Amino acid sequence: MAIGYTQKDKEEITPLLKKLEKQIVRQPADKKRGIVKSDIDLVIWNNDVLRPNVIERSYIAELLPDLLK
């Protein structure tokens, strides 16, 4: 998990993240078969939680406080 900062709008970021997933070999068929080689999601934007279900995952909940320091 990583935190980053940008001047781009969030609508510009999601396609870039999906492009990056494809570059590191994530294929749509993998997702259908339950294979997750990489998963890059925009979870928080300007203090807005965009994916609350992701925030609740144990590995995110454990890492998030350290990343927000």
mmCIF file of C-alpha atoms in Angstrom:
data_model
loop_
_atom_site.group_PDB
_atom_site.id
_atom_site.type_symbol
_atom_site.label_atom_id
_atom_site.label_comp_id
_atom_site.label_asym_id
_atom_site.label_seq_id
_atom_site.Cartn_x
_atom_site.Cartn_y
_atom_site.Cartn_z
ATOM 1 C CA MET A 1 0.000 0.000 0.000
ATOM 2 C CA ALA A 2 1.263 3.457 -0.825
ATOM 3 C CA ILE A 3 0.261 7.040 -0.335
ATOM 4 C CA GLY A 4 0.893 9.553 -3.077
ATOM 5 C CA TYR A 5 0.128 13.143 -3.895
ATOM 6 C CA THR A 6 -0.736 14.662 -7.263
ATOM 7 C CA GLN A 7 -2.206 17.731 -8.897
ATOM 8 C CA LYS A 8 -4.371 15.517 -11.140
ATOM 9 C CA ASP A 9 -8.107 15.081 -10.638
ATOM 10 C CA LYS A 10 -9.270 11.743 -9.273
ATOM 11 C CA GLU A 11 -11.031 11.077 -12.594
ATOM 12 C CA GLU A 12 -7.604 11.170 -14.255
ATOM 13 C CA ILE A 13 -5.978 8.877 -11.713
ATOM 14 C CA THR A 14 -8.174 5.774 -11.948
ATOM 15 C CA PRO A 15 -7.449 5.097 -15.644
ATOM 16 C CA LEU A 16 -3.740 5.544 -14.947
ATOM 17 C CA LEU A 17 -3.918 3.007 -12.118
ATOM 18 C CA LYS A 18 -5.757 0.503 -14.332
ATOM 19 C CA LYS A 19 -3.148 1.017 -17.063
ATOM 20 C CA LEU A 20 -0.410 0.330 -14.528
ATOM 21 C CA GLU A 21 -2.163 -2.881 -13.419
ATOM 22 C CA LYS A 22 -2.201 -4.085 -17.028
ATOM 23 C CA GLN A 23 1.466 -3.207 -17.463
ATOM 24 C CA ILE A 24 2.329 -5.408 -14.496
ATOM 25 C CA VAL A 25 0.394 -8.294 -16.019
ATOM 26 C CA ARG A 26 -3.110 -8.084 -14.540
ATOM 27 C CA GLN A 27 -5.555 -9.468 -17.072
ATOM 28 C CA PRO A 28 -9.379 -9.262 -16.909
ATOM 29 C CA ALA A 29 -9.557 -13.074 -17.143
ATOM 30 C CA ASP A 30 -7.405 -13.323 -13.997
ATOM 31 C CA LYS A 31 -9.960 -11.343 -12.003
ATOM 32 C CA LYS A 32 -12.783 -13.609 -13.207
ATOM 33 C CA ARG A 33 -10.812 -16.671 -12.040
ATOM 34 C CA GLY A 34 -9.990 -15.092 -8.680
ATOM 35 C CA ILE A 35 -6.319 -14.575 -9.494
ATOM 36 C CA VAL A 36 -5.038 -11.244 -8.208
ATOM 37 C CA LYS A 37 -1.462 -10.563 -9.307
ATOM 38 C CA SER A 38 -1.849 -6.865 -8.607
ATOM 39 C CA ASP A 39 -4.645 -4.613 -7.454
ATOM 40 C CA ILE A 40 -4.198 -0.863 -7.442
ATOM 41 C CA ASP A 41 -7.155 1.168 -6.224
ATOM 42 C CA LEU A 42 -7.777 4.763 -5.305
ATOM 43 C CA VAL A 43 -9.144 4.345 -1.780
ATOM 44 C CA ILE A 44 -8.892 7.809 -0.204
ATOM 45 C CA TRP A 45 -8.954 11.118 -2.057
ATOM 46 C CA ASN A 46 -8.535 14.443 -0.221
ATOM 47 C CA ASN A 47 -9.680 12.843 3.033
ATOM 48 C CA ASP A 48 -12.747 11.304 1.356
ATOM 49 C CA VAL A 49 -13.001 7.527 1.695
ATOM 50 C CA LEU A 50 -13.927 6.326 -1.787
ATOM 51 C CA ARG A 51 -13.837 2.603 -1.004
ATOM 52 C CA PRO A 52 -15.052 2.035 2.586
ATOM 53 C CA ASN A 53 -15.155 -1.738 2.068
ATOM 54 C CA VAL A 54 -11.419 -1.674 1.338
ATOM 55 C CA ILE A 55 -10.624 0.438 4.416
ATOM 56 C CA GLU A 56 -12.258 -2.221 6.587
ATOM 57 C CA ARG A 57 -9.959 -5.023 5.372
ATOM 58 C CA SER A 58 -7.653 -6.098 8.166
ATOM 59 C CA TYR A 59 -4.401 -5.582 6.265
ATOM 60 C CA ILE A 60 -5.441 -2.036 5.322
ATOM 61 C CA ALA A 61 -6.721 -1.162 8.783
ATOM 62 C CA GLU A 62 -3.403 -2.309 10.260
ATOM 63 C CA LEU A 63 -1.215 -0.388 7.792
ATOM 64 C CA LEU A 64 -3.209 2.818 7.354
ATOM 65 C CA PRO A 65 -2.256 4.512 10.662
ATOM 66 C CA ASP A 66 1.453 4.103 9.852
ATOM 67 C CA LEU A 67 0.981 5.489 6.353
ATOM 68 C CA LEU A 68 -0.900 8.552 7.562
ATOM 69 C CA LYS A 69 1.852 9.646 9.971
#
